[in-house]
Structures are given as structure tokens and as C-alpha cells.
Amino acid sequence: MEGKNKRLAVLVGCNYPNTSNELHGCINDVLAMKETLVKSFGFDHSNIKLLTDEPKNSSSTMPTGANIKQALAEMIDQAEEGDVLYFHYSGHGTRIPSKKNGHPFRQEEAIVPCDFNLITDLDFRQLVNRIPKGASLTILSDSCHSGGLIDKEKEQIGPSKLEEEKNGTLKQSDNKPKSIPYESILQHLSSLTNINTTDIGTHLLEFFGSDASLRFRLPVLDRELSQPLKSDEGILLSGCQSDETSADMSPNMSNGKAYGAFSNAVQIVLKDNKEKLSNREVVMKARDVLQRQGFVQHPCLYCSDENADDIFLLQS
């Protein structure tokens, strides 16, 4: 029966071409991961959905908020016990002020699709809650503020408290952070709606309607989800802590090939270690690669205790 288990993937690369938020390595990241999934992890090309904002690639679906959520929902709808699901996101992330009672200074994590229709940690929580028992969804998010991107997921490898070495080889100008500040997103959405308010939810609901994040459409849901952590089928490998930025390397700084630092580190780890690695080992080894390269970002792992020590993508 094991041979019949499905391996499904959704890969999203947002470079935001010809905008002030342009990145360079995100599409390269997911194209490289697609090949790795096929060659090393038993995925079939036909079971991998690719969404990029590459202007010349008419065969790829644009990574709008609605399209990304639809692709993820369709993948989960197909899932059965024993299936392996994978979502790789490379692009900008952001943080938005929390509406939770008693958390006036807390911020929530979100990714930034090409149309700025934010997908929040609550959306990912709801997707994880729909996964059939015995299946798994691994999310690798190479974006800023990606730690905690699945709401209320258990932290296994979290924020580093250690002082950074001061002899890193990278300068700040060598890379671009994969983050769009909340204020910039608010300004952009305000220009679309022409509504005079600082409430980002109002703008998102006005412009995107039912395609907006659950965090803004169903605020009561947030309270219903305030429950103790418990084991589930979600696994998050984040490119950095929630308060950190993830780096995007431009072609002139990376020998002609642009890439996201975390995505590239994972590729190095998987290439250099032919033996099976657990989710925990992949994250820790990626941290080591980034530290050697001089990046100041700390990948994190959020999942159940059991999934932390499970083999990455259940490699056969």
C-alpha cells in the first residue's frame, strides 16, 4: 500500500518584478526545489503545482493570494492517510498588529503574495486542521518573519539566544531582506481602496472580499482557536525567527545565480547528506550553513514532537 501513497506539492516563487519590492532569487528557489523533489523524494512532475510571477512564463499560475490558497486547498482536498504534502514559499513576508485581547503589542506573521492579498498564520492553521490523520503537510517558508507562520504550532527549534559571531563575511549591502514593512503594505492597499483608515483588514476586505484572509473575515475564529497546543499534521521550517529577516541574494552577489539564503542552505544540506535526515536535522544543518556563509538569520522548526524527529518529507 505504501507505493500508492501520493506525494503532492505546491511551490510558490514571488520576485515582484519591476516593482520597488523586487527580489531576484525566489523563482530560482522553487525551480531548484522542484527538481530536488522529483530526483530525491519520489514526487512526480504532474503532482507539483508551480506558481510564479515570471512575466515570460505563461504556463505558470500567478501567485496571487486567492490562487495560492486555492492550490493549497485543492492539494489538501486530495489528501488521504499516508500522503505527503509539501508547500514551498519563497518571497516577501511581513508582520501585522494583533487584534487579540490582551496582546496589544503582539504581531502576527503573514506572507505577501504578488497582489498583496496577505495569507496569515491563521490561514495556515486552518489548512493544517484539515489534513487527514496520517498524512502530513510540510511548509518551508523562505521569507522574513516566517517563524510561527502556522498559528499555535509547537516550537521545536526556536529563537536563538546566542550572541552572533562578529566575523561574518556578508555585508548588509550584499543581500536584500525578504520583507515588506507593514506600513508600506498599508500604504499600497490604501491607494487601491481610497479609504482613509489605518485598519489593514478594512482595506483587504474592501479590495479582495471573500478572498481575504480568515484573520480579517472571521475574527471570532481567532478566539475559537485559542486552545492548548496539541499534536497535528503540520510541519513548518521557517527561514528565520519571527523577528528576523531572510536574505535574497542578487545575481551580482552570488556568482551569477540569484537565490534565497535559506532555500539555498536547504539545497546544500540535502545534497551533502545522502542519508535520511529528520526535520530537526535539516533545520539545524541549514543553520550551520547560513552561519558559515555569514548570514544572520536562524531557521526554526515548528511541529509536534513526533514530527520533529520524522524523516524530512518521509524520504523512502
PDB file of C-alpha atoms in Angstrom:
ATOM      1  CA  MET A   1       0.000   0.000   0.000  1.00  0.00           C
ATOM      2  CA  GLU A   2       2.918   2.319   0.654  1.00  0.00           C
ATOM      3  CA  GLY A   3       3.654   2.677  -3.048  1.00  0.00           C
ATOM      4  CA  LYS A   4       0.179   4.108  -3.629  1.00  0.00           C
ATOM      5  CA  ASN A   5       0.592   6.991  -1.228  1.00  0.00           C
ATOM      6  CA  LYS A   6       0.502  10.334  -3.016  1.00  0.00           C
ATOM      7  CA  ARG A   7       3.241  12.978  -2.897  1.00  0.00           C
ATOM      8  CA  LEU A   8       1.807  16.384  -3.738  1.00  0.00           C
ATOM      9  CA  ALA A   9       3.482  19.800  -3.769  1.00  0.00           C
ATOM     10  CA  VAL A  10       2.666  23.474  -4.261  1.00  0.00           C
ATOM     11  CA  LEU A  11       5.691  25.664  -4.987  1.00  0.00           C
ATOM     12  CA  VAL A  12       5.389  29.478  -4.933  1.00  0.00           C
ATOM     13  CA  GLY A  13       8.080  31.934  -6.020  1.00  0.00           C
ATOM     14  CA  CYS A  14       7.399  35.686  -5.917  1.00  0.00           C
ATOM     15  CA  ASN A  15      10.045  38.021  -7.363  1.00  0.00           C
ATOM     16  CA  TYR A  16       7.680  41.064  -7.665  1.00  0.00           C
ATOM     17  CA  PRO A  17       9.318  42.108 -10.978  1.00  0.00           C
ATOM     18  CA  ASN A  18       9.505  45.787 -11.950  1.00  0.00           C
ATOM     19  CA  THR A  19       8.363  46.992  -8.524  1.00  0.00           C
ATOM     20  CA  SER A  20      10.145  48.668  -5.622  1.00  0.00           C
ATOM     21  CA  ASN A  21       9.867  45.341  -3.769  1.00  0.00           C
ATOM     22  CA  GLU A  22      11.646  43.311  -6.474  1.00  0.00           C
ATOM     23  CA  LEU A  23      13.582  40.226  -5.424  1.00  0.00           C
ATOM     24  CA  HIS A  24      15.775  38.047  -7.631  1.00  0.00           C
ATOM     25  CA  GLY A  25      16.143  34.526  -6.288  1.00  0.00           C
ATOM     26  CA  CYS A  26      12.642  33.352  -5.363  1.00  0.00           C
ATOM     27  CA  ILE A  27      11.678  31.720  -8.650  1.00  0.00           C
ATOM     28  CA  ASN A  28      15.093  30.049  -8.830  1.00  0.00           C
ATOM     29  CA  ASP A  29      14.456  28.679  -5.332  1.00  0.00           C
ATOM     30  CA  VAL A  30      11.268  26.847  -6.234  1.00  0.00           C
ATOM     31  CA  LEU A  31      12.553  25.616  -9.601  1.00  0.00           C
ATOM     32  CA  ALA A  32      15.547  24.085  -7.820  1.00  0.00           C
ATOM     33  CA  MET A  33      13.267  22.536  -5.196  1.00  0.00           C
ATOM     34  CA  LYS A  34      11.020  21.072  -7.879  1.00  0.00           C
ATOM     35  CA  GLU A  35      13.965  19.170  -9.334  1.00  0.00           C
ATOM     36  CA  THR A  36      15.035  18.000  -5.879  1.00  0.00           C
ATOM     37  CA  LEU A  37      11.541  16.728  -5.096  1.00  0.00           C
ATOM     38  CA  VAL A  38      11.470  14.705  -8.310  1.00  0.00           C
ATOM     39  CA  LYS A  39      15.026  13.359  -8.181  1.00  0.00           C
ATOM     40  CA  SER A  40      15.389  12.667  -4.464  1.00  0.00           C
ATOM     41  CA  PHE A  41      11.952  12.453  -2.849  1.00  0.00           C
ATOM     42  CA  GLY A  42       9.766  10.479  -5.239  1.00  0.00           C
ATOM     43  CA  PHE A  43       7.493  13.313  -6.411  1.00  0.00           C
ATOM     44  CA  ASP A  44       6.055  13.215  -9.928  1.00  0.00           C
ATOM     45  CA  HIS A  45       6.161  16.373 -12.067  1.00  0.00           C
ATOM     46  CA  SER A  46       2.411  16.074 -12.633  1.00  0.00           C
ATOM     47  CA  ASN A  47       1.770  16.308  -8.876  1.00  0.00           C
ATOM     48  CA  ILE A  48       3.719  19.547  -8.429  1.00  0.00           C
ATOM     49  CA  LYS A  49       1.823  22.838  -8.839  1.00  0.00           C
ATOM     50  CA  LEU A  50       4.081  25.804  -9.647  1.00  0.00           C
ATOM     51  CA  LEU A  51       3.024  29.415  -9.103  1.00  0.00           C
ATOM     52  CA  THR A  52       5.475  32.182 -10.077  1.00  0.00           C
ATOM     53  CA  ASP A  53       5.276  35.799 -11.222  1.00  0.00           C
ATOM     54  CA  GLU A  54       7.774  35.286 -14.032  1.00  0.00           C
ATOM     55  CA  PRO A  55       6.462  37.607 -16.811  1.00  0.00           C
ATOM     56  CA  LYS A  56       7.692  35.375 -19.657  1.00  0.00           C
ATOM     57  CA  ASN A  57       6.244  32.147 -18.265  1.00  0.00           C
ATOM     58  CA  SER A  58       2.639  31.952 -19.418  1.00  0.00           C
ATOM     59  CA  SER A  59       2.344  28.325 -18.273  1.00  0.00           C
ATOM     60  CA  SER A  60       2.699  29.234 -14.598  1.00  0.00           C
ATOM     61  CA  THR A  61      -0.234  30.407 -12.496  1.00  0.00           C
ATOM     62  CA  MET A  62       0.278  33.840 -10.941  1.00  0.00           C
ATOM     63  CA  PRO A  63       0.896  33.639  -7.181  1.00  0.00           C
ATOM     64  CA  THR A  64      -1.966  35.839  -6.019  1.00  0.00           C
ATOM     65  CA  GLY A  65      -3.388  35.300  -2.555  1.00  0.00           C
ATOM     66  CA  ALA A  66      -6.503  33.615  -3.951  1.00  0.00           C
ATOM     67  CA  ASN A  67      -4.539  31.367  -6.317  1.00  0.00           C
ATOM     68  CA  ILE A  68      -2.111  30.231  -3.609  1.00  0.00           C
ATOM     69  CA  LYS A  69      -4.921  29.401  -1.185  1.00  0.00           C
ATOM     70  CA  GLN A  70      -6.871  27.604  -3.918  1.00  0.00           C
ATOM     71  CA  ALA A  71      -3.831  25.493  -4.845  1.00  0.00           C
ATOM     72  CA  LEU A  72      -3.242  24.580  -1.204  1.00  0.00           C
ATOM     73  CA  ALA A  73      -6.911  23.785  -0.623  1.00  0.00           C
ATOM     74  CA  GLU A  74      -7.031  21.548  -3.708  1.00  0.00           C
ATOM     75  CA  MET A  75      -3.912  19.719  -2.548  1.00  0.00           C
ATOM     76  CA  ILE A  76      -5.365  19.104   0.905  1.00  0.00           C
ATOM     77  CA  ASP A  77      -8.710  18.036  -0.578  1.00  0.00           C
ATOM     78  CA  GLN A  78      -6.880  15.217  -2.394  1.00  0.00           C
ATOM     79  CA  ALA A  79      -5.016  14.082   0.714  1.00  0.00           C
ATOM     80  CA  GLU A  80      -5.550  10.704   2.331  1.00  0.00           C
ATOM     81  CA  GLU A  81      -3.861   8.832   5.131  1.00  0.00           C
ATOM     82  CA  GLY A  82      -0.190   8.256   4.347  1.00  0.00           C
ATOM     83  CA  ASP A  83       0.109  11.061   1.781  1.00  0.00           C
ATOM     84  CA  VAL A  84       2.999  13.540   1.878  1.00  0.00           C
ATOM     85  CA  LEU A  85       2.119  17.182   1.125  1.00  0.00           C
ATOM     86  CA  TYR A  86       4.677  19.945   0.644  1.00  0.00           C
ATOM     87  CA  PHE A  87       4.406  23.738   0.302  1.00  0.00           C
ATOM     88  CA  HIS A  88       7.489  25.808  -0.506  1.00  0.00           C
ATOM     89  CA  TYR A  89       7.167  29.582  -0.421  1.00  0.00           C
ATOM     90  CA  SER A  90       9.928  31.979  -1.400  1.00  0.00           C
ATOM     91  CA  GLY A  91       9.035  35.655  -1.315  1.00  0.00           C
ATOM     92  CA  HIS A  92       8.325  38.554   0.996  1.00  0.00           C
ATOM     93  CA  GLY A  93       6.893  38.181   4.479  1.00  0.00           C
ATOM     94  CA  THR A  94       5.529  40.754   6.902  1.00  0.00           C
ATOM     95  CA  ARG A  95       4.040  41.183  10.358  1.00  0.00           C
ATOM     96  CA  ILE A  96       0.694  42.750  11.185  1.00  0.00           C
ATOM     97  CA  PRO A  97      -0.569  44.074  14.534  1.00  0.00           C
ATOM     98  CA  SER A  98      -2.516  41.518  16.533  1.00  0.00           C
ATOM     99  CA  LYS A  99      -6.194  42.028  17.328  1.00  0.00           C
ATOM    100  CA  LYS A 100      -6.098  39.529  20.161  1.00  0.00           C
ATOM    101  CA  ASN A 101      -7.384  40.703  23.516  1.00  0.00           C
ATOM    102  CA  GLY A 102      -4.568  41.097  25.987  1.00  0.00           C
ATOM    103  CA  HIS A 103      -1.903  41.238  23.275  1.00  0.00           C
ATOM    104  CA  PRO A 104      -1.763  44.939  22.309  1.00  0.00           C
ATOM    105  CA  PHE A 105       1.873  44.776  21.175  1.00  0.00           C
ATOM    106  CA  ARG A 106       1.887  41.320  19.607  1.00  0.00           C
ATOM    107  CA  GLN A 107       2.275  40.876  15.880  1.00  0.00           C
ATOM    108  CA  GLU A 108       1.086  38.098  13.586  1.00  0.00           C
ATOM    109  CA  GLU A 109       3.041  36.611  10.705  1.00  0.00           C
ATOM    110  CA  ALA A 110       1.958  36.635   7.049  1.00  0.00           C
ATOM    111  CA  ILE A 111       3.317  36.014   3.576  1.00  0.00           C
ATOM    112  CA  VAL A 112       2.896  38.603   0.817  1.00  0.00           C
ATOM    113  CA  PRO A 113       1.551  37.213  -2.497  1.00  0.00           C
ATOM    114  CA  CYS A 114       2.193  39.193  -5.659  1.00  0.00           C
ATOM    115  CA  ASP A 115      -1.121  41.065  -5.305  1.00  0.00           C
ATOM    116  CA  PHE A 116      -0.560  41.905  -1.580  1.00  0.00           C
ATOM    117  CA  ASN A 117      -3.566  39.791  -0.531  1.00  0.00           C
ATOM    118  CA  LEU A 118      -1.898  38.637   2.688  1.00  0.00           C
ATOM    119  CA  ILE A 119      -2.028  34.982   3.751  1.00  0.00           C
ATOM    120  CA  THR A 120      -1.712  34.865   7.526  1.00  0.00           C
ATOM    121  CA  ASP A 121      -0.708  32.363  10.187  1.00  0.00           C
ATOM    122  CA  LEU A 122      -4.406  31.755  10.853  1.00  0.00           C
ATOM    123  CA  ASP A 123      -4.964  30.682   7.241  1.00  0.00           C
ATOM    124  CA  PHE A 124      -2.162  28.146   7.562  1.00  0.00           C
ATOM    125  CA  ARG A 125      -3.598  26.917  10.874  1.00  0.00           C
ATOM    126  CA  GLN A 126      -6.929  26.252   9.192  1.00  0.00           C
ATOM    127  CA  LEU A 127      -5.237  24.380   6.347  1.00  0.00           C
ATOM    128  CA  VAL A 128      -3.303  22.214   8.810  1.00  0.00           C
ATOM    129  CA  ASN A 129      -6.503  21.477  10.728  1.00  0.00           C
ATOM    130  CA  ARG A 130      -7.991  19.979   7.541  1.00  0.00           C
ATOM    131  CA  ILE A 131      -5.188  17.488   6.899  1.00  0.00           C
ATOM    132  CA  PRO A 132      -6.377  13.882   7.291  1.00  0.00           C
ATOM    133  CA  LYS A 133      -4.828  11.992  10.180  1.00  0.00           C
ATOM    134  CA  GLY A 134      -1.837  10.030   8.959  1.00  0.00           C
ATOM    135  CA  ALA A 135      -0.996  12.486   6.188  1.00  0.00           C
ATOM    136  CA  SER A 136       1.484  15.341   6.660  1.00  0.00           C
ATOM    137  CA  LEU A 137       1.933  18.883   5.368  1.00  0.00           C
ATOM    138  CA  THR A 138       5.461  20.278   5.398  1.00  0.00           C
ATOM    139  CA  ILE A 139       5.730  24.040   4.864  1.00  0.00           C
ATOM    140  CA  LEU A 140       9.089  25.584   4.026  1.00  0.00           C
ATOM    141  CA  SER A 141       8.816  29.366   4.088  1.00  0.00           C
ATOM    142  CA  ASP A 142      11.857  31.303   2.874  1.00  0.00           C
ATOM    143  CA  SER A 143      10.558  34.714   3.883  1.00  0.00           C
ATOM    144  CA  CYS A 144      11.084  37.299   6.583  1.00  0.00           C
ATOM    145  CA  HIS A 145       9.220  36.935   9.900  1.00  0.00           C
ATOM    146  CA  SER A 146       8.362  33.330   8.966  1.00  0.00           C
ATOM    147  CA  GLY A 147       8.822  31.859  12.442  1.00  0.00           C
ATOM    148  CA  GLY A 148       5.380  30.930  13.780  1.00  0.00           C
ATOM    149  CA  LEU A 149       3.695  31.023  10.373  1.00  0.00           C
ATOM    150  CA  ILE A 150       1.383  28.174  11.449  1.00  0.00           C
ATOM    151  CA  ASP A 151      -0.650  29.702  14.276  1.00  0.00           C
ATOM    152  CA  LYS A 152      -0.201  27.867  17.602  1.00  0.00           C
ATOM    153  CA  GLU A 153       2.169  25.249  16.211  1.00  0.00           C
ATOM    154  CA  LYS A 154       4.573  23.840  18.820  1.00  0.00           C
ATOM    155  CA  GLU A 155       8.057  25.318  18.743  1.00  0.00           C
ATOM    156  CA  GLN A 156      10.839  22.722  18.450  1.00  0.00           C
ATOM    157  CA  ILE A 157      13.758  24.872  17.325  1.00  0.00           C
ATOM    158  CA  GLY A 158      13.060  28.466  18.172  1.00  0.00           C
ATOM    159  CA  PRO A 159      14.739  31.835  18.560  1.00  0.00           C
ATOM    160  CA  SER A 160      18.445  31.686  19.185  1.00  0.00           C
ATOM    161  CA  LYS A 161      19.613  33.426  22.341  1.00  0.00           C
ATOM    162  CA  LEU A 162      23.290  33.156  21.458  1.00  0.00           C
ATOM    163  CA  GLU A 163      25.379  36.165  20.528  1.00  0.00           C
ATOM    164  CA  GLU A 164      26.349  36.195  16.872  1.00  0.00           C
ATOM    165  CA  GLU A 165      29.953  35.961  15.808  1.00  0.00           C
ATOM    166  CA  LYS A 166      31.178  39.310  14.552  1.00  0.00           C
ATOM    167  CA  ASN A 167      33.330  37.904  11.762  1.00  0.00           C
ATOM    168  CA  GLY A 168      30.563  37.177   9.234  1.00  0.00           C
ATOM    169  CA  THR A 169      31.625  37.525   5.620  1.00  0.00           C
ATOM    170  CA  LEU A 170      28.479  39.265   4.338  1.00  0.00           C
ATOM    171  CA  LYS A 171      27.802  42.972   4.435  1.00  0.00           C
ATOM    172  CA  GLN A 172      24.292  44.369   4.672  1.00  0.00           C
ATOM    173  CA  SER A 173      24.527  45.627   1.082  1.00  0.00           C
ATOM    174  CA  ASP A 174      25.228  42.128  -0.234  1.00  0.00           C
ATOM    175  CA  ASN A 175      21.630  40.978   0.091  1.00  0.00           C
ATOM    176  CA  LYS A 176      18.083  42.243   0.290  1.00  0.00           C
ATOM    177  CA  PRO A 177      15.725  41.335   3.132  1.00  0.00           C
ATOM    178  CA  LYS A 178      12.628  39.428   2.035  1.00  0.00           C
ATOM    179  CA  SER A 179      10.298  41.712   3.959  1.00  0.00           C
ATOM    180  CA  ILE A 180       7.821  44.437   3.118  1.00  0.00           C
ATOM    181  CA  PRO A 181       7.136  46.674   6.130  1.00  0.00           C
ATOM    182  CA  TYR A 182       3.572  46.746   7.402  1.00  0.00           C
ATOM    183  CA  GLU A 183       3.406  50.493   6.751  1.00  0.00           C
ATOM    184  CA  SER A 184       4.314  50.005   3.077  1.00  0.00           C
ATOM    185  CA  ILE A 185       1.637  47.344   2.638  1.00  0.00           C
ATOM    186  CA  LEU A 186      -0.921  49.597   4.312  1.00  0.00           C
ATOM    187  CA  GLN A 187       0.044  52.482   2.017  1.00  0.00           C
ATOM    188  CA  HIS A 188      -0.249  50.299  -1.092  1.00  0.00           C
ATOM    189  CA  LEU A 189      -3.657  48.941  -0.092  1.00  0.00           C
ATOM    190  CA  SER A 190      -4.872  52.441   0.780  1.00  0.00           C
ATOM    191  CA  SER A 191      -4.034  53.532  -2.762  1.00  0.00           C
ATOM    192  CA  LEU A 192      -6.180  50.691  -4.105  1.00  0.00           C
ATOM    193  CA  THR A 193      -9.239  51.328  -1.930  1.00  0.00           C
ATOM    194  CA  ASN A 194      -9.049  55.114  -1.401  1.00  0.00           C
ATOM    195  CA  ILE A 195     -10.351  54.508   2.126  1.00  0.00           C
ATOM    196  CA  ASN A 196      -8.936  56.661   4.902  1.00  0.00           C
ATOM    197  CA  THR A 197      -8.238  54.137   7.658  1.00  0.00           C
ATOM    198  CA  THR A 198      -5.178  52.542   9.240  1.00  0.00           C
ATOM    199  CA  ASP A 199      -7.003  49.228   9.696  1.00  0.00           C
ATOM    200  CA  ILE A 200      -5.441  46.877   7.167  1.00  0.00           C
ATOM    201  CA  GLY A 201      -8.326  44.435   7.437  1.00  0.00           C
ATOM    202  CA  THR A 202     -10.742  47.061   6.137  1.00  0.00           C
ATOM    203  CA  HIS A 203      -8.626  47.555   3.017  1.00  0.00           C
ATOM    204  CA  LEU A 204      -8.168  43.836   2.389  1.00  0.00           C
ATOM    205  CA  LEU A 205     -11.882  43.109   2.778  1.00  0.00           C
ATOM    206  CA  GLU A 206     -12.833  46.035   0.560  1.00  0.00           C
ATOM    207  CA  PHE A 207     -10.480  45.065  -2.272  1.00  0.00           C
ATOM    208  CA  PHE A 208     -10.374  41.254  -2.058  1.00  0.00           C
ATOM    209  CA  GLY A 209     -13.723  40.446  -0.440  1.00  0.00           C
ATOM    210  CA  SER A 210     -14.176  36.750   0.315  1.00  0.00           C
ATOM    211  CA  ASP A 211     -10.623  36.067  -0.924  1.00  0.00           C
ATOM    212  CA  ALA A 212      -9.163  37.999   2.025  1.00  0.00           C
ATOM    213  CA  SER A 213      -7.517  36.177   4.928  1.00  0.00           C
ATOM    214  CA  LEU A 214      -9.649  34.457   7.545  1.00  0.00           C
ATOM    215  CA  ARG A 215      -7.953  36.670  10.109  1.00  0.00           C
ATOM    216  CA  PHE A 216      -9.915  39.632   8.760  1.00  0.00           C
ATOM    217  CA  ARG A 217     -13.091  37.885   7.614  1.00  0.00           C
ATOM    218  CA  LEU A 218     -13.776  35.769  10.706  1.00  0.00           C
ATOM    219  CA  PRO A 219     -12.343  37.469  13.786  1.00  0.00           C
ATOM    220  CA  VAL A 220     -14.398  35.226  16.086  1.00  0.00           C
ATOM    221  CA  LEU A 221     -12.484  32.261  14.691  1.00  0.00           C
ATOM    222  CA  ASP A 222      -9.354  33.605  16.327  1.00  0.00           C
ATOM    223  CA  ARG A 223     -10.939  33.274  19.749  1.00  0.00           C
ATOM    224  CA  GLU A 224     -12.259  29.790  18.991  1.00  0.00           C
ATOM    225  CA  LEU A 225      -8.734  28.668  18.137  1.00  0.00           C
ATOM    226  CA  SER A 226      -7.349  29.826  21.490  1.00  0.00           C
ATOM    227  CA  GLN A 227      -6.801  26.351  22.790  1.00  0.00           C
ATOM    228  CA  PRO A 228      -3.824  24.415  24.160  1.00  0.00           C
ATOM    229  CA  LEU A 229      -1.265  23.134  21.691  1.00  0.00           C
ATOM    230  CA  LYS A 230      -1.815  19.570  20.578  1.00  0.00           C
ATOM    231  CA  SER A 231      -0.230  17.257  18.057  1.00  0.00           C
ATOM    232  CA  ASP A 232      -1.289  17.829  14.458  1.00  0.00           C
ATOM    233  CA  GLU A 233      -0.063  17.055  10.956  1.00  0.00           C
ATOM    234  CA  GLY A 234       1.675  20.380  10.235  1.00  0.00           C
ATOM    235  CA  ILE A 235       5.438  20.883   9.956  1.00  0.00           C
ATOM    236  CA  LEU A 236       6.938  24.358   9.475  1.00  0.00           C
ATOM    237  CA  LEU A 237      10.549  25.005   8.510  1.00  0.00           C
ATOM    238  CA  SER A 238      10.942  28.773   8.658  1.00  0.00           C
ATOM    239  CA  GLY A 239      13.781  30.704   7.078  1.00  0.00           C
ATOM    240  CA  CYS A 240      14.265  32.803  10.180  1.00  0.00           C
ATOM    241  CA  GLN A 241      12.792  33.780  13.527  1.00  0.00           C
ATOM    242  CA  SER A 242       9.606  35.840  13.606  1.00  0.00           C
ATOM    243  CA  ASP A 243      11.612  38.977  14.420  1.00  0.00           C
ATOM    244  CA  GLU A 244      14.302  38.382  11.785  1.00  0.00           C
ATOM    245  CA  THR A 245      14.693  38.897   8.042  1.00  0.00           C
ATOM    246  CA  SER A 246      15.568  36.273   5.442  1.00  0.00           C
ATOM    247  CA  ALA A 247      18.080  37.193   2.754  1.00  0.00           C
ATOM    248  CA  ASP A 248      17.671  37.270  -1.021  1.00  0.00           C
ATOM    249  CA  MET A 249      20.971  37.175  -2.921  1.00  0.00           C
ATOM    250  CA  SER A 250      21.065  39.069  -6.224  1.00  0.00           C
ATOM    251  CA  PRO A 251      22.969  37.713  -9.257  1.00  0.00           C
ATOM    252  CA  ASN A 252      25.892  40.138  -8.940  1.00  0.00           C
ATOM    253  CA  MET A 253      26.470  38.986  -5.347  1.00  0.00           C
ATOM    254  CA  SER A 254      26.173  35.238  -5.918  1.00  0.00           C
ATOM    255  CA  ASN A 255      28.271  34.346  -8.955  1.00  0.00           C
ATOM    256  CA  GLY A 256      25.527  34.961 -11.458  1.00  0.00           C
ATOM    257  CA  LYS A 257      22.665  32.975  -9.872  1.00  0.00           C
ATOM    258  CA  ALA A 258      20.216  34.632  -7.535  1.00  0.00           C
ATOM    259  CA  TYR A 259      18.787  32.640  -4.621  1.00  0.00           C
ATOM    260  CA  GLY A 260      17.167  32.835  -1.227  1.00  0.00           C
ATOM    261  CA  ALA A 261      19.660  32.137   1.531  1.00  0.00           C
ATOM    262  CA  PHE A 262      17.512  29.594   3.394  1.00  0.00           C
ATOM    263  CA  SER A 263      16.314  27.756   0.275  1.00  0.00           C
ATOM    264  CA  ASN A 264      19.910  27.515  -0.904  1.00  0.00           C
ATOM    265  CA  ALA A 265      21.086  26.296   2.510  1.00  0.00           C
ATOM    266  CA  VAL A 266      18.471  23.516   2.470  1.00  0.00           C
ATOM    267  CA  GLN A 267      19.592  22.512  -1.027  1.00  0.00           C
ATOM    268  CA  ILE A 268      23.200  22.295   0.218  1.00  0.00           C
ATOM    269  CA  VAL A 269      22.148  20.202   3.228  1.00  0.00           C
ATOM    270  CA  LEU A 270      20.136  17.761   1.110  1.00  0.00           C
ATOM    271  CA  LYS A 271      22.940  17.456  -1.456  1.00  0.00           C
ATOM    272  CA  ASP A 272      25.732  16.973   1.090  1.00  0.00           C
ATOM    273  CA  ASN A 273      23.846  14.442   3.223  1.00  0.00           C
ATOM    274  CA  LYS A 274      22.802  11.392   1.258  1.00  0.00           C
ATOM    275  CA  GLU A 275      21.485   9.681   4.376  1.00  0.00           C
ATOM    276  CA  LYS A 276      17.945  10.363   5.533  1.00  0.00           C
ATOM    277  CA  LEU A 277      17.635  13.468   7.692  1.00  0.00           C
ATOM    278  CA  SER A 278      14.940  14.319  10.206  1.00  0.00           C
ATOM    279  CA  ASN A 279      13.117  17.646  10.083  1.00  0.00           C
ATOM    280  CA  ARG A 280      15.128  18.700  13.120  1.00  0.00           C
ATOM    281  CA  GLU A 281      18.422  17.790  11.430  1.00  0.00           C
ATOM    282  CA  VAL A 282      17.563  19.662   8.234  1.00  0.00           C
ATOM    283  CA  VAL A 283      16.889  22.859  10.195  1.00  0.00           C
ATOM    284  CA  MET A 284      19.977  22.584  12.406  1.00  0.00           C
ATOM    285  CA  LYS A 285      22.259  21.810   9.473  1.00  0.00           C
ATOM    286  CA  ALA A 286      20.749  24.705   7.495  1.00  0.00           C
ATOM    287  CA  ARG A 287      21.525  26.964  10.459  1.00  0.00           C
ATOM    288  CA  ASP A 288      25.138  25.795  10.310  1.00  0.00           C
ATOM    289  CA  VAL A 289      25.357  26.501   6.564  1.00  0.00           C
ATOM    290  CA  LEU A 290      23.945  30.009   6.970  1.00  0.00           C
ATOM    291  CA  GLN A 291      26.299  30.764   9.856  1.00  0.00           C
ATOM    292  CA  ARG A 292      29.310  29.633   7.824  1.00  0.00           C
ATOM    293  CA  GLN A 293      28.164  31.837   4.953  1.00  0.00           C
ATOM    294  CA  GLY A 294      27.850  34.846   7.243  1.00  0.00           C
ATOM    295  CA  PHE A 295      24.064  35.247   7.253  1.00  0.00           C
ATOM    296  CA  VAL A 296      22.444  36.473  10.457  1.00  0.00           C
ATOM    297  CA  GLN A 297      19.201  34.521  10.340  1.00  0.00           C
ATOM    298  CA  HIS A 298      18.121  31.469  12.303  1.00  0.00           C
ATOM    299  CA  PRO A 299      15.815  28.911  10.691  1.00  0.00           C
ATOM    300  CA  CYS A 300      13.243  27.469  13.092  1.00  0.00           C
ATOM    301  CA  LEU A 301      11.125  24.330  13.315  1.00  0.00           C
ATOM    302  CA  TYR A 302       7.519  24.178  14.479  1.00  0.00           C
ATOM    303  CA  CYS A 303       5.685  20.847  14.678  1.00  0.00           C
ATOM    304  CA  SER A 304       4.711  18.050  17.059  1.00  0.00           C
ATOM    305  CA  ASP A 305       7.399  16.148  18.973  1.00  0.00           C
ATOM    306  CA  GLU A 306       6.880  13.122  16.764  1.00  0.00           C
ATOM    307  CA  ASN A 307       7.157  15.067  13.512  1.00  0.00           C
ATOM    308  CA  ALA A 308      10.316  16.839  14.680  1.00  0.00           C
ATOM    309  CA  ASP A 309      12.203  13.550  14.526  1.00  0.00           C
ATOM    310  CA  ASP A 310      10.403  12.169  11.485  1.00  0.00           C
ATOM    311  CA  ILE A 311      12.352  11.914   8.234  1.00  0.00           C
ATOM    312  CA  PHE A 312      12.123  15.091   6.111  1.00  0.00           C
ATOM    313  CA  LEU A 313       9.321  14.517   3.568  1.00  0.00           C
ATOM    314  CA  LEU A 314       9.293  10.893   4.743  1.00  0.00           C
ATOM    315  CA  GLN A 315      12.049  10.084   2.247  1.00  0.00           C
ATOM    316  CA  SER A 316      11.853   6.439   1.236  1.00  0.00           C
TER     317      SER A 316
END
